[in-house]
Tab-separated table of C-alpha atoms in Angstrom:
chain	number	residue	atom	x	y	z
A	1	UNK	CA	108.956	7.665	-7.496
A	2	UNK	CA	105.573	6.583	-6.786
A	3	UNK	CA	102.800	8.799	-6.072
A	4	UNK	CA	98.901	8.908	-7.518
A	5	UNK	CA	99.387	12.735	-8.510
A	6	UNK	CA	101.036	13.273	-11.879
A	7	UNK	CA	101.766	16.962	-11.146
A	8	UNK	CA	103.096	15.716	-7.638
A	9	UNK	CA	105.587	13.577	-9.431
A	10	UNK	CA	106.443	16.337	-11.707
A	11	UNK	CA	107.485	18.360	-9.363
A	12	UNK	CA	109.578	15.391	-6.966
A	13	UNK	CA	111.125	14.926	-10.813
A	14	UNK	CA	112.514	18.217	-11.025
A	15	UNK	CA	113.537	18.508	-7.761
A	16	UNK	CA	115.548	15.780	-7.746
A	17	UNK	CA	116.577	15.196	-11.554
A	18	UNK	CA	119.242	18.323	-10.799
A	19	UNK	CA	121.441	15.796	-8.855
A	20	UNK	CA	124.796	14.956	-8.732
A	21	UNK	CA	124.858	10.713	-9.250
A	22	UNK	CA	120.978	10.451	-9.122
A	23	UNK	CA	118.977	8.927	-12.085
A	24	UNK	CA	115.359	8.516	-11.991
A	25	UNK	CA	114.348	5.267	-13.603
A	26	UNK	CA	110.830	4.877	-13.125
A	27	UNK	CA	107.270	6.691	-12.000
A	28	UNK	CA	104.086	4.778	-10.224
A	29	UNK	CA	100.754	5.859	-9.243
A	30	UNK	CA	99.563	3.117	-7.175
A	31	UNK	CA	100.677	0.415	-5.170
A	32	UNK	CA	100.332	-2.627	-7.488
A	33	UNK	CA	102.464	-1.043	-10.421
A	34	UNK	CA	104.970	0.377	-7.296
A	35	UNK	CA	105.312	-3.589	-6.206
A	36	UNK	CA	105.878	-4.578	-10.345
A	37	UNK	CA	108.123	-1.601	-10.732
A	38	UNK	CA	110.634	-2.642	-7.266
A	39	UNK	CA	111.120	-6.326	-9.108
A	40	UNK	CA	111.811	-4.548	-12.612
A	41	UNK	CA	114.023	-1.928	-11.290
A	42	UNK	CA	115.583	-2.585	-7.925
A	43	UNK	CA	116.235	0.960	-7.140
A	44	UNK	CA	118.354	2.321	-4.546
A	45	UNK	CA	116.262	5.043	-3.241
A	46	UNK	CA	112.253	4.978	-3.672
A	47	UNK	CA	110.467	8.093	-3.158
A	48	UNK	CA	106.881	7.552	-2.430
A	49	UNK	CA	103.659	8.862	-0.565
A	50	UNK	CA	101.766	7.209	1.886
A	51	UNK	CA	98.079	7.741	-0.088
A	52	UNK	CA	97.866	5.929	-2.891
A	53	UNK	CA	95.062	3.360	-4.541
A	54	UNK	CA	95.759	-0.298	-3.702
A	55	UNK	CA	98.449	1.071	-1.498
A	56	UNK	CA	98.251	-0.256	2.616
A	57	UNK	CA	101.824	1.980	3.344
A	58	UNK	CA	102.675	0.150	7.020
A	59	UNK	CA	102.390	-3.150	5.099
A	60	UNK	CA	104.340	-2.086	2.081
A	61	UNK	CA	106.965	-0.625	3.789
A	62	UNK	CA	107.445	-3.715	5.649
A	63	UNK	CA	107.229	-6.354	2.804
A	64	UNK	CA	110.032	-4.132	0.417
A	65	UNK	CA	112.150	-3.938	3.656
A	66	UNK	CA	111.706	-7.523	3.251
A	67	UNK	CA	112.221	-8.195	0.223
A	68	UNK	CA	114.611	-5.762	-0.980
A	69	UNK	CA	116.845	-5.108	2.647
A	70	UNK	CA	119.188	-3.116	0.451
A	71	UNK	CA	116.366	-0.291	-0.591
A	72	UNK	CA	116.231	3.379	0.711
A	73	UNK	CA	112.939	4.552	1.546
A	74	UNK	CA	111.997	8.582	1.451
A	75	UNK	CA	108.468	9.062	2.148
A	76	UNK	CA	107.117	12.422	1.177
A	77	UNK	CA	103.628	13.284	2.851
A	78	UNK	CA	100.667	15.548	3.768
A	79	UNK	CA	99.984	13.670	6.628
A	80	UNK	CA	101.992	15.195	9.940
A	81	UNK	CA	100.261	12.790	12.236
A	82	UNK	CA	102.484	11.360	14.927
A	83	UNK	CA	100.892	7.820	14.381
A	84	UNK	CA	101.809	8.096	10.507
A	85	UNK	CA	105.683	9.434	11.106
A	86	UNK	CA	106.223	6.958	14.005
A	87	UNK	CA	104.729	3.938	12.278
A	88	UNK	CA	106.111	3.866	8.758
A	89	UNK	CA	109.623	5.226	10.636
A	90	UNK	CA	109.645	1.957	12.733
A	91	UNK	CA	107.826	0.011	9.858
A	92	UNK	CA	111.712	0.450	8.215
A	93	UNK	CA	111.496	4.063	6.133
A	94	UNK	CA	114.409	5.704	6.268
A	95	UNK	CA	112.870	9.123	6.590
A	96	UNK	CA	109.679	11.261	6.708
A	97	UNK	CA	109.968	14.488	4.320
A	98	UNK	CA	106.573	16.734	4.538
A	99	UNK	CA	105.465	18.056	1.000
A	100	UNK	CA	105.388	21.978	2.164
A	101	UNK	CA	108.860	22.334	2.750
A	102	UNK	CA	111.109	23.497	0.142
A	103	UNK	CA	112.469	21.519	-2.688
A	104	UNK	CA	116.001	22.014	-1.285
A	105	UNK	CA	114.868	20.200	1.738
A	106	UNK	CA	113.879	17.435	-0.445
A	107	UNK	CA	117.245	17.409	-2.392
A	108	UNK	CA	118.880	17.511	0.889
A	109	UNK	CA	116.792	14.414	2.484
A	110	UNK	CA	117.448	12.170	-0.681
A	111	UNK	CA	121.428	12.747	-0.410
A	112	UNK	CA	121.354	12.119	3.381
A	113	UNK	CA	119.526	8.770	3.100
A	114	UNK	CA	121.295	7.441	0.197
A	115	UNK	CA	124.654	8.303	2.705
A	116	UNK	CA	123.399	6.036	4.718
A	117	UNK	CA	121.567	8.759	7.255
A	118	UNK	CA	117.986	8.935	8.503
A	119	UNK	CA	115.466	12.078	7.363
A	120	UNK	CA	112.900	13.576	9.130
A	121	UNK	CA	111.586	17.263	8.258
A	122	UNK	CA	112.356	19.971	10.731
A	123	UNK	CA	109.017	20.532	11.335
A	124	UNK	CA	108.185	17.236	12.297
A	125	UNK	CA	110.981	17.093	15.049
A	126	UNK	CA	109.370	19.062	17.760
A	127	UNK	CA	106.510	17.139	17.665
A	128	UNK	CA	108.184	13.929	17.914
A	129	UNK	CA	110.937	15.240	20.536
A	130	UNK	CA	108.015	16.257	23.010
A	131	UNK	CA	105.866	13.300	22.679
A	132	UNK	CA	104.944	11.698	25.567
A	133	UNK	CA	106.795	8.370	27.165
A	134	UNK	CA	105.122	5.799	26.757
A	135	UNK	CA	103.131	3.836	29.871
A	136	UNK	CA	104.190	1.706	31.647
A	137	UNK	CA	103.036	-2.284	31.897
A	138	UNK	CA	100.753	-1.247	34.825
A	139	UNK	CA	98.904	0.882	32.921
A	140	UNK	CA	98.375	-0.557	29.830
A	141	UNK	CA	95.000	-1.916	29.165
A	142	UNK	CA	94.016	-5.574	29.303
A	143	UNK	CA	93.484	-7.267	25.475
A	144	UNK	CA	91.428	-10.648	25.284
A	145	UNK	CA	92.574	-14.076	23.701
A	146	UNK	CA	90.971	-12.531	20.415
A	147	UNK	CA	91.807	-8.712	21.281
A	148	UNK	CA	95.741	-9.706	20.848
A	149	UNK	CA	95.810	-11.146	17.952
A	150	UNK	CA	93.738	-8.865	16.260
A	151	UNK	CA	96.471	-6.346	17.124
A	152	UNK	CA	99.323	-8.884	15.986
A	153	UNK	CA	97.701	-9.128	12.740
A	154	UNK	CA	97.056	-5.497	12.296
A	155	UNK	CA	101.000	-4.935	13.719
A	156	UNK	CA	101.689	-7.530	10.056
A	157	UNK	CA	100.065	-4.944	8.007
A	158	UNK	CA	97.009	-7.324	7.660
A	159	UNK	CA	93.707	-5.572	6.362
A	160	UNK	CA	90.390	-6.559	7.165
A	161	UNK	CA	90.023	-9.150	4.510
A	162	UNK	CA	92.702	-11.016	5.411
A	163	UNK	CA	92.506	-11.005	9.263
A	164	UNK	CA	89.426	-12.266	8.339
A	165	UNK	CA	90.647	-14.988	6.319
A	166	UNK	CA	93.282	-15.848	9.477
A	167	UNK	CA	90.975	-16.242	11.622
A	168	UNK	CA	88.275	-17.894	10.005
A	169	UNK	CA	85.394	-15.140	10.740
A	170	UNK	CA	83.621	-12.999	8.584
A	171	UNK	CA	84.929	-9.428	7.507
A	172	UNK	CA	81.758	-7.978	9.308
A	173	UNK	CA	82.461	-9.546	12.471
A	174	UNK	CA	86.438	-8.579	12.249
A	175	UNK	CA	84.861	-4.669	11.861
A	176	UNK	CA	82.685	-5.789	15.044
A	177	UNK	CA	86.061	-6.821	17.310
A	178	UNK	CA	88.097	-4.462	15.452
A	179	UNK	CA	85.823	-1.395	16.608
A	180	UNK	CA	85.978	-2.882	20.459
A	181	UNK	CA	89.549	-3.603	20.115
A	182	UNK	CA	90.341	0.292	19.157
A	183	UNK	CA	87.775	1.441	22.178
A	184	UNK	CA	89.757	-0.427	24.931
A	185	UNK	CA	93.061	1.291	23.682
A	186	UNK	CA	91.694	4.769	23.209
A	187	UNK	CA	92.305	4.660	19.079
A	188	UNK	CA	89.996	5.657	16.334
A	189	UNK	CA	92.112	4.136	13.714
A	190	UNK	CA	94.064	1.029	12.547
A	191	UNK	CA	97.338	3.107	12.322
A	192	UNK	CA	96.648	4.510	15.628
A	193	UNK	CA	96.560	0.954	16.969
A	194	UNK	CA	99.794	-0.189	15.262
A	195	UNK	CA	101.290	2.641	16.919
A	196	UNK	CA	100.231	1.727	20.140
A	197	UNK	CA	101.336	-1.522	19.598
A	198	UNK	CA	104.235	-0.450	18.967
A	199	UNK	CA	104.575	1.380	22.058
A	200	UNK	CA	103.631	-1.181	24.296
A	201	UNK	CA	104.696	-4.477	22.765
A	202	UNK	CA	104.109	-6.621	26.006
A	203	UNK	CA	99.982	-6.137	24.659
A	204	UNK	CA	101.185	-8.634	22.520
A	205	UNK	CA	102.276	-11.411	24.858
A	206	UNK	CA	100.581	-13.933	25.963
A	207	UNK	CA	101.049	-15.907	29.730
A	208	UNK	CA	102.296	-19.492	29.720
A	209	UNK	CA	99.085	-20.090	32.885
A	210	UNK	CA	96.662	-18.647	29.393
A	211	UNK	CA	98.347	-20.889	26.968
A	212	UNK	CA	97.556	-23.925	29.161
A	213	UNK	CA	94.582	-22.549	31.628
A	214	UNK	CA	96.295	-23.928	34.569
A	215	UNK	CA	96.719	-22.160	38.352
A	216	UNK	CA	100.141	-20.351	38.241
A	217	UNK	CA	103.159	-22.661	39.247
A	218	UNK	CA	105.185	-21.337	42.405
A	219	UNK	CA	108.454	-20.711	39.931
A	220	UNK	CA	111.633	-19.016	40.832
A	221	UNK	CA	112.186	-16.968	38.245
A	222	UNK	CA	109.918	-14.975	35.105
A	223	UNK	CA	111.090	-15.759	31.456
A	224	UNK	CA	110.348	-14.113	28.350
A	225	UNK	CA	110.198	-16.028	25.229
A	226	UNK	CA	109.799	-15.115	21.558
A	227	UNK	CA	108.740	-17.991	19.318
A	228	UNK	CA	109.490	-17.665	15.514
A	229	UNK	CA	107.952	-19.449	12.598
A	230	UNK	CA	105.891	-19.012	10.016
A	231	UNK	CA	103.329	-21.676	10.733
A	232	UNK	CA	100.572	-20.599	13.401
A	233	UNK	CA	99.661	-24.067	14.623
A	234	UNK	CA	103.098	-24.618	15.520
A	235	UNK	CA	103.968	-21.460	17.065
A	236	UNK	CA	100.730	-22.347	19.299
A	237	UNK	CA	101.712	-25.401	20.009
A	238	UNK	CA	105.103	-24.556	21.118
A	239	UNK	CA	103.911	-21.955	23.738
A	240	UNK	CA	101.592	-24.139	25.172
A	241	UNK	CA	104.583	-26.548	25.633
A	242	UNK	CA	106.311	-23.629	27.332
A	243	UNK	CA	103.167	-22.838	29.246
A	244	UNK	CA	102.933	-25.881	30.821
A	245	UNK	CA	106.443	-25.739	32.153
A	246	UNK	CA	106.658	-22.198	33.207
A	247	UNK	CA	102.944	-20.921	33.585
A	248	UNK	CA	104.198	-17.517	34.221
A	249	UNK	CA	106.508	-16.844	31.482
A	250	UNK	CA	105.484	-13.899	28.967
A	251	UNK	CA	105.108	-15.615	25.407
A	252	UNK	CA	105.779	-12.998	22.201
A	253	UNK	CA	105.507	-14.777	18.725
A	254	UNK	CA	106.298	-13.556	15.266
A	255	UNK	CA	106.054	-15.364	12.030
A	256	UNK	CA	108.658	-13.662	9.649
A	257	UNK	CA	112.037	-11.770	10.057
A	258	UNK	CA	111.339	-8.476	10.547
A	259	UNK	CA	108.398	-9.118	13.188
A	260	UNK	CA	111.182	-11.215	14.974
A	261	UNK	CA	113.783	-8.504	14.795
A	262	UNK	CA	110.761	-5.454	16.137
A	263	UNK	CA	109.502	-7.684	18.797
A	264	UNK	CA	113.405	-8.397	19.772
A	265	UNK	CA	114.990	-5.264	19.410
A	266	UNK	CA	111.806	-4.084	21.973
A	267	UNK	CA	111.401	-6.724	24.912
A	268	UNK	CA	114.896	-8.034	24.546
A	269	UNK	CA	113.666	-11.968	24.869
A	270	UNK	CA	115.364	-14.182	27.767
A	271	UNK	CA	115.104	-17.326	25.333
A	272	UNK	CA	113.927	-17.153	21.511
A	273	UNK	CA	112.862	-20.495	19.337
A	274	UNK	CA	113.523	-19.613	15.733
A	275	UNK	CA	112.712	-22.454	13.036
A	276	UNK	CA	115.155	-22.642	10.169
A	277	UNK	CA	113.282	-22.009	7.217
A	278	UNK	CA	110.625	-19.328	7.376
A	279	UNK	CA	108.779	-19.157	4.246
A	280	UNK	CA	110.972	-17.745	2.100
A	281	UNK	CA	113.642	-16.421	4.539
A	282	UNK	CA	116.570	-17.293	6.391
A	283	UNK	CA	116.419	-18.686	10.392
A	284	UNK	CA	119.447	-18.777	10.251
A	285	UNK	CA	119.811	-15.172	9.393
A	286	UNK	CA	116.903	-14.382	11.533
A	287	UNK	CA	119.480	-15.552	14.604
A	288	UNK	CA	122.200	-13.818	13.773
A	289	UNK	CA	120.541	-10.591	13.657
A	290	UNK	CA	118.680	-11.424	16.973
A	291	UNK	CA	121.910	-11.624	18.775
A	292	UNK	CA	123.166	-8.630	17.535
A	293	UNK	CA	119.790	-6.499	18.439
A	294	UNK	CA	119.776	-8.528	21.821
A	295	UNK	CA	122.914	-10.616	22.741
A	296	UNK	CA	121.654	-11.547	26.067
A	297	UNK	CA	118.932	-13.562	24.349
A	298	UNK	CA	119.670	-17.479	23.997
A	299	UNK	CA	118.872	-18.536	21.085
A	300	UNK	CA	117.562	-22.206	19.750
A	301	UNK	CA	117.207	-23.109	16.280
A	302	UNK	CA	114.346	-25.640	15.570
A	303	UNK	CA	113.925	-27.377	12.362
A	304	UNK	CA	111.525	-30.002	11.176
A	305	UNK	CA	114.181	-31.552	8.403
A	306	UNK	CA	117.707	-31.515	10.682
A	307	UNK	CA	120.246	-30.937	8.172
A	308	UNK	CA	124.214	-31.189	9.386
A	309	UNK	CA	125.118	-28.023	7.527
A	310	UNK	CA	122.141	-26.659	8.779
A	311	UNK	CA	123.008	-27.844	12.216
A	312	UNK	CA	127.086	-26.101	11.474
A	313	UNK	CA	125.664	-23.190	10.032
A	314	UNK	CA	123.274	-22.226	13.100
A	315	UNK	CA	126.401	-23.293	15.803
A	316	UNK	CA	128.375	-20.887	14.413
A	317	UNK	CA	125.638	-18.487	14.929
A	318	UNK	CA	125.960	-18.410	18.033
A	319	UNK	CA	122.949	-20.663	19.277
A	320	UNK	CA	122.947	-22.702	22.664
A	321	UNK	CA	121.322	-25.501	20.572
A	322	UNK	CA	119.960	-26.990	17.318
A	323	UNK	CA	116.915	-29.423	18.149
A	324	UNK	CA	114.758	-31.179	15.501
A	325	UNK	CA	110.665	-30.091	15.780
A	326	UNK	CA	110.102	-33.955	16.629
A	327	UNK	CA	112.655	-34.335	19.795
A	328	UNK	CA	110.873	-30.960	21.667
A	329	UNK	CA	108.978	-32.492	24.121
A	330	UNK	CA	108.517	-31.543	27.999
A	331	UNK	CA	111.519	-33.104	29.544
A	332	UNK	CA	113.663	-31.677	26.668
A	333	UNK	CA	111.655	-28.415	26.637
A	334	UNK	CA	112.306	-28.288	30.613
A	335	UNK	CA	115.887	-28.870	29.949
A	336	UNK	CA	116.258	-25.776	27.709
A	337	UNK	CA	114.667	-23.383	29.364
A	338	UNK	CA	116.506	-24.330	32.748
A	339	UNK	CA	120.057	-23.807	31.055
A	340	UNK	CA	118.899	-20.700	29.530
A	341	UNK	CA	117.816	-19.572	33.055
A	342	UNK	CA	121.158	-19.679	34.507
């Protein structure tokens, strides 16, 4: 259970203490004793709130979906704002319980999740249930170079600091764009924005004519194309390569597993370029999951140390082909793009 309020936790103690098959093995009150705590304990369930010291929740929720895939997440909130429920929902929690309702509520959302079922409080599901659809492309607002991957970054769970640090500006200046960014989508918060995003995730797409600043080709057909890997000179590099071949293809990019899976599972990619090892996760993986999430998209597995069992492992994944980094240069780039066209 983590929460910053000892009575708070008192009371999600008792409530839950009374069940069947249910041990409690741990309490936190802030996010850096909550991260200790999930390596120590690797619980099934974790119980938390979304407002705690050292605590960014749409970050956190991501990196212990991460990290621990296996882990149940309850959160249990003040906060009924739609950008909150929707964000940390789609951020990988497995339900949204709302501290006013009764403790039987709470004893009820715990056993559903741990079944393997999804919680949200009843009087949450009104609100959610009549929210607007979401705009279309056409009205969506325009982003800049800078604009998009400010939101990409804030999508990651990235604070200030370390957008900052990414993109080699000051934390002042990051406010600056950061304040412009949220007036051109009609936000007045970060979690606002990542909910937006989330909505509209061709904001974060970038042309192949931008990538190379070239007049539009005449090309028969649009393509889509979501570029994985954990190292941002590459991933740039890659979709300027596409660029140039197809100016008017829609570029998406992620740099870890679950970004890859979101940005999948939402635009549904015509062709995706996944390298093998991604920091500390599996490409491999990464691909199988894609196709299951999206099995139209054709998948190519890129690695800058081709390994045969690599090479077997990915094949059997289902990929149209394994290429080493080196060998992906226009005429071989053309060549895989036109076979995933037809």
């Amino acid at each position: 259970m983590a929460d910053d309020h000892t009575v708070v936790r008192a009371g999600l103690r008792n409530a839950l203490e009374v069940l069947p098959n249910l041990e409690i093995l741990g309490e936190v009150g802030n996010g850096h004793d909550l991260m200790e705590a999930l390596a120590r304990i690797r619980p099934d369930l974790l119980v938390m709130d979304v407002s705690m010291p050292d605590f960014e929740p749409i970050s956190a929720v991501q990196k212990i979906k991460s990290e621990y895939p296996n882990i149940k997440i309850l959160i249990v909130s003040a906060y009924d704002d739609e950008s909150y429920v929707v964000g940390l929902l789609r951020a990988g929690a497995n339900g949204y319980h709302m501290k006013d309702q009764p403790l039987a509520d709470l004893q009820l959302a715990a056993q559903r999740i741990l079944s393997g079922e999804r919680w949200i409080s009843g009087s949450l599901i009104d609100r959610l249930t009549n929210r607007h659809p979401a705009s279309s492309l056409p009205n969506t607002p325009w982003l800049t170079r800078r604009q998009r991957e400010l939101l990409r970054l804030i999508a990651q769970g990235s604070d200030n600091r370390n957008i900052a640090l990414t993109l080699d500006l000051s934390v002042k200046t990051i406010e600056n764009h950061l304040t412009a960014l949220y007036r051109v989508l009609g936000v007045d918060s970060r979690l606002k924005a990542l909910n937006y995003a989330l909505r509209h995730p061709e904001l974060l797409a970038s042309s192949g004519q931008e990538m190379v600043e070239t007049e539009p080709a005449q090309i028969e057909h649009a393509l889509s194309v979501l570029v994985v890997d954990d190292n941002t000179r590459y991933r740039q590099q890659l979709k300027r390569l596409i660029g140039k071949i197809y100016p008017t293809s829609m570029l998406y990019e992620a740099e870890n597993v679950f970004e890859a899976l979101s940005l999948g599972d939402q635009v549904k990619p015509q062709l995706a370029f996944i390298d093998v090892v991604l920091r500390d996760e599996d490409g491999i993986l990464c691909a199988r999951r894609l196709r299951t999430i999206s099995p139209l998209t054709r998948i190519v597995v890129i690695s800058a140390y081709p390994d045969r069992e690599f090479r077997k492992q990915a094949l059997s994944a289902g990929v149209i082909a394994f290429l080493d980094k080196k060998d992906l240069d226009t005429a071989s780039m053309r060549q895989v793009i036109e076979d995933a066209l037809r």
